[in-house]
Coordinates of C-alpha atoms in Angstrom, one line a residue:
X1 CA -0.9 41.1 -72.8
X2 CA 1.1 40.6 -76.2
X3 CA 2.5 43.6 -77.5
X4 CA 4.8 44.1 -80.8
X5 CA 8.1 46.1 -80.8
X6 CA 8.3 47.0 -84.7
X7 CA 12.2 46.7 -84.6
X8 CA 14.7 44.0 -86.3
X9 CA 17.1 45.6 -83.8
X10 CA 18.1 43.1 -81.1
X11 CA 20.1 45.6 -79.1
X12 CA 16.9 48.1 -78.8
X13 CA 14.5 45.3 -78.4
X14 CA 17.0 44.4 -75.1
X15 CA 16.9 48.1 -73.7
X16 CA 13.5 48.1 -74.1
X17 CA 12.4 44.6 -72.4
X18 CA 15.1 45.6 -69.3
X19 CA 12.0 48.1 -68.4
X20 CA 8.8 46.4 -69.9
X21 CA 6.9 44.6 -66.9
X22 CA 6.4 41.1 -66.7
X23 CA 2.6 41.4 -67.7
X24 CA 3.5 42.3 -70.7
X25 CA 4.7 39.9 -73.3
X26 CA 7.1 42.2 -75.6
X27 CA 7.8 40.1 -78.9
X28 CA 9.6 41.5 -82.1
X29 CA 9.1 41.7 -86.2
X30 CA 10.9 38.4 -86.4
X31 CA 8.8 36.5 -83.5
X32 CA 5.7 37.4 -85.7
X33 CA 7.5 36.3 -88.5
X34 CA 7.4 39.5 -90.4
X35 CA 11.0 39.5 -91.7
X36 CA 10.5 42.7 -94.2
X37 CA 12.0 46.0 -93.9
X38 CA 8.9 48.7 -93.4
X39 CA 9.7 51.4 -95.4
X40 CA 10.7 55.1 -93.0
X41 CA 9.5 57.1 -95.9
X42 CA 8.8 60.2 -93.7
X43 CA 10.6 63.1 -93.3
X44 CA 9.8 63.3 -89.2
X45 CA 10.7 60.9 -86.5
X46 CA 6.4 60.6 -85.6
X47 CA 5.9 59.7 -89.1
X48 CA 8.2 57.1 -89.7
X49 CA 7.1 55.5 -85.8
X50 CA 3.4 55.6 -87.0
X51 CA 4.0 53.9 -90.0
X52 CA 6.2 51.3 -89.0
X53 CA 3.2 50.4 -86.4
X54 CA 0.3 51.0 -88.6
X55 CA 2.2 48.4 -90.9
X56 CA 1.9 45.9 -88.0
X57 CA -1.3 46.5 -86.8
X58 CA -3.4 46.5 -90.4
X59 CA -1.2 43.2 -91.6
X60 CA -1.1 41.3 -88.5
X61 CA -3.8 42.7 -86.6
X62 CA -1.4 43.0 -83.4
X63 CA -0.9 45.4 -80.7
X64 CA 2.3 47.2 -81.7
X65 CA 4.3 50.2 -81.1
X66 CA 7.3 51.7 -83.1
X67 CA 10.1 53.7 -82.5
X68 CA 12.2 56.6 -84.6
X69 CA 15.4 58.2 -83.5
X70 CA 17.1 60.5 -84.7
X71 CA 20.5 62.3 -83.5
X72 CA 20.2 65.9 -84.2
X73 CA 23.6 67.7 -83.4
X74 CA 23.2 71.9 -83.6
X75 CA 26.4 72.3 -86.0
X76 CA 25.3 70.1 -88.7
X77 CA 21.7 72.0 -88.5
X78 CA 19.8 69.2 -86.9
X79 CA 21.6 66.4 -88.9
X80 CA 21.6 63.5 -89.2
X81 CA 18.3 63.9 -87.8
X82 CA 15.7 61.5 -89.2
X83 CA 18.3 59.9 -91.5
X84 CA 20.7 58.6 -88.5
X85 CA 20.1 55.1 -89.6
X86 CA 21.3 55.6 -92.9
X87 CA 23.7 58.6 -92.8
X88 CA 26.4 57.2 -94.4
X89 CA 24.3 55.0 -97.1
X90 CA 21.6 52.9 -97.6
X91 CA 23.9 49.9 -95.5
X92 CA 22.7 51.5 -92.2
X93 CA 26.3 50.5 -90.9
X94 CA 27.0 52.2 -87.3
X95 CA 30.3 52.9 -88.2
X96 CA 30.0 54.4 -91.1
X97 CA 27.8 56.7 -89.9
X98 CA 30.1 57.7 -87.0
X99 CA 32.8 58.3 -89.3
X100 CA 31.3 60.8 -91.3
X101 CA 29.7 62.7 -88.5
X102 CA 33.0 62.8 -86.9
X103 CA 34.2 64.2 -89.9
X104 CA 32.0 66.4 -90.5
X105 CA 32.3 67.9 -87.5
X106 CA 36.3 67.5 -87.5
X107 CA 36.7 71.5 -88.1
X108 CA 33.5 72.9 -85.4
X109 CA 33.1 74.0 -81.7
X110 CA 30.4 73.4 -81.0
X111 CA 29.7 69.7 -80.6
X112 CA 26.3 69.8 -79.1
X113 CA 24.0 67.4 -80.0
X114 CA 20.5 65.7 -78.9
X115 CA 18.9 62.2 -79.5
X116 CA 15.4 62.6 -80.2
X117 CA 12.8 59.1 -80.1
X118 CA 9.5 59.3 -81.1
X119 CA 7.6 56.0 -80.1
X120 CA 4.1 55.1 -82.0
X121 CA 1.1 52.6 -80.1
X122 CA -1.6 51.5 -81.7
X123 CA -3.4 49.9 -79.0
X124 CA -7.4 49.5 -79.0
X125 CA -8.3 51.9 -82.0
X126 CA -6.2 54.3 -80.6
X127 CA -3.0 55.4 -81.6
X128 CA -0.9 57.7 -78.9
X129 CA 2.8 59.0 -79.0
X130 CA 5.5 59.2 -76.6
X131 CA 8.5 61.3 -76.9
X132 CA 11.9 61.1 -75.2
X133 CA 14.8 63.5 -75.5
X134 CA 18.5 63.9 -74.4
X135 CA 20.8 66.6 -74.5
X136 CA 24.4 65.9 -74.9
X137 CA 27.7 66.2 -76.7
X138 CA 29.5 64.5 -79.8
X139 CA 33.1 63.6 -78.5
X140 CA 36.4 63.6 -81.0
X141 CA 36.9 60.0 -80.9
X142 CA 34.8 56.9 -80.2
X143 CA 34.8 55.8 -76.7
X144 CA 33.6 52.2 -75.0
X145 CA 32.1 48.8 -75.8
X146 CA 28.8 48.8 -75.2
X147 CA 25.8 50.1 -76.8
X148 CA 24.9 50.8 -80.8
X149 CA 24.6 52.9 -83.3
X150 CA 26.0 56.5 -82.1
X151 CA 26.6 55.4 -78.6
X152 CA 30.2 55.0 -78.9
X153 CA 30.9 59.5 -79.8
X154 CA 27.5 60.6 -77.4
X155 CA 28.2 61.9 -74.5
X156 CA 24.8 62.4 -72.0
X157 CA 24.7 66.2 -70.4
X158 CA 26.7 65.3 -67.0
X159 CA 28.3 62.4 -67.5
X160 CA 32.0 62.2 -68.3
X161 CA 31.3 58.7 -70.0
X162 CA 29.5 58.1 -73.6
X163 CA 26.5 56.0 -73.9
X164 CA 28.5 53.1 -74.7
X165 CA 30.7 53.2 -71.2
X166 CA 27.7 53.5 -69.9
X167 CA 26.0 50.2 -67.6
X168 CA 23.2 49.7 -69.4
X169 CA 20.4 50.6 -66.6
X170 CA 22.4 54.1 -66.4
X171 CA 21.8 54.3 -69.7
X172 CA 18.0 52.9 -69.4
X173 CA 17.4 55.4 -67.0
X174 CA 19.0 58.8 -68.8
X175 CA 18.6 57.8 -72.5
X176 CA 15.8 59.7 -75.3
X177 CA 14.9 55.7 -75.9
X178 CA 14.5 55.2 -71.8
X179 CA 12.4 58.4 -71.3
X180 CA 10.0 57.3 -74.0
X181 CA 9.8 53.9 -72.8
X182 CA 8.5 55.0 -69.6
X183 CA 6.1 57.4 -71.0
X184 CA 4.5 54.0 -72.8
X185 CA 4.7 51.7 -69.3
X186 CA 3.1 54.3 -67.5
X187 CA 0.4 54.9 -69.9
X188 CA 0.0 50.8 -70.4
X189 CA 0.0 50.2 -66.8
X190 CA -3.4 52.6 -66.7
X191 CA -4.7 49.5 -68.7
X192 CA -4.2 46.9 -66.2

């Protein structure tokens, strides 16, 4: 079975196809050849997943599903939220955005935080929606090497490392992306 990751992202497209099953054939925007940037016009994490894989499915006519994730940390009132990506400006540059929320949060206590994915399929007529959360903390500095986007300041709820210290089936196993992930295999393995 073919299925479409709506993502540009190489690093998610690799977390995701460490826990896809062989049966499925996972291929990306680019391997379709759609090179454009779908518009997230949404103000909710579901939104912007459904219409990054409705835009697949009505132009290509492909199995897809879509992701959204957003970093909600309690200080900043849910913020970034559903504008993590672009926090810091329309550049979408990781760092950037990690230097502002650590900023931001320079002067608070309480450094509690939560990644939040929303994942969108639109398989058979159907579209369905899997959810994945993790709680966590925002450290004072950035810590390790692997990873992306916030990894590097999120600290999981009982780990001592960030995401980005983390092996990369640790993170897999714990992460907001992981949990939804799973939610989707299990539902696509009913299929088979």
């Amino acid at each position: 079975m073919k299925l479409v990751f709506a993502t540009h992202n190489n690093n998610k497209l690799k977390e995701v196809q460490a826990l896809i099953p062989p049966q499925i054939s996972l291929v990306s925007l680019t391997d379709i050849g759609c090179l454009e940037d779908i518009p997230e016009t949404s103000n909710t994490l579901e939104g912007n997943a459904k219409l990054k894989a409705d835009y697949v499915t009505q132009k290509y006519n492909l199995p897809c599903f879509a992701d959204d994730t957003g970093l909600l940390v309690n200080a900043l009132n849910g913020a970034p939220g559903v504008f993590s990506a672009r926090y810091a400006g329309e550049q979408k540059s990781s760092e950037d955005n990690m230097t502002k929320l650590l900023s931001e949060l320079d002067s608070k206590k309480d450094r509690t935080a939560k990644f939040q994915t929303v994942i969108a399929l639109n398989l058979n007529n159907e579209s369905l929606f899997f959810e994945g959360i993790v709680e966590g903390e925002i450290t004072t500095h950035k810590h390790g090497q692997k990873g992306f986007g916030y990894d590097p300041i999120f600290k999981p709820k009982g780990y001592k490392q960030t995401f980005a210290e983390l092996p990369l089936q640790v993170k897999n196993d714990i992460s907001h992306r992981g949990i939804a992930t799973k939610k989707l295999i299990s539902h696509l393995q009913k299929l088979f």
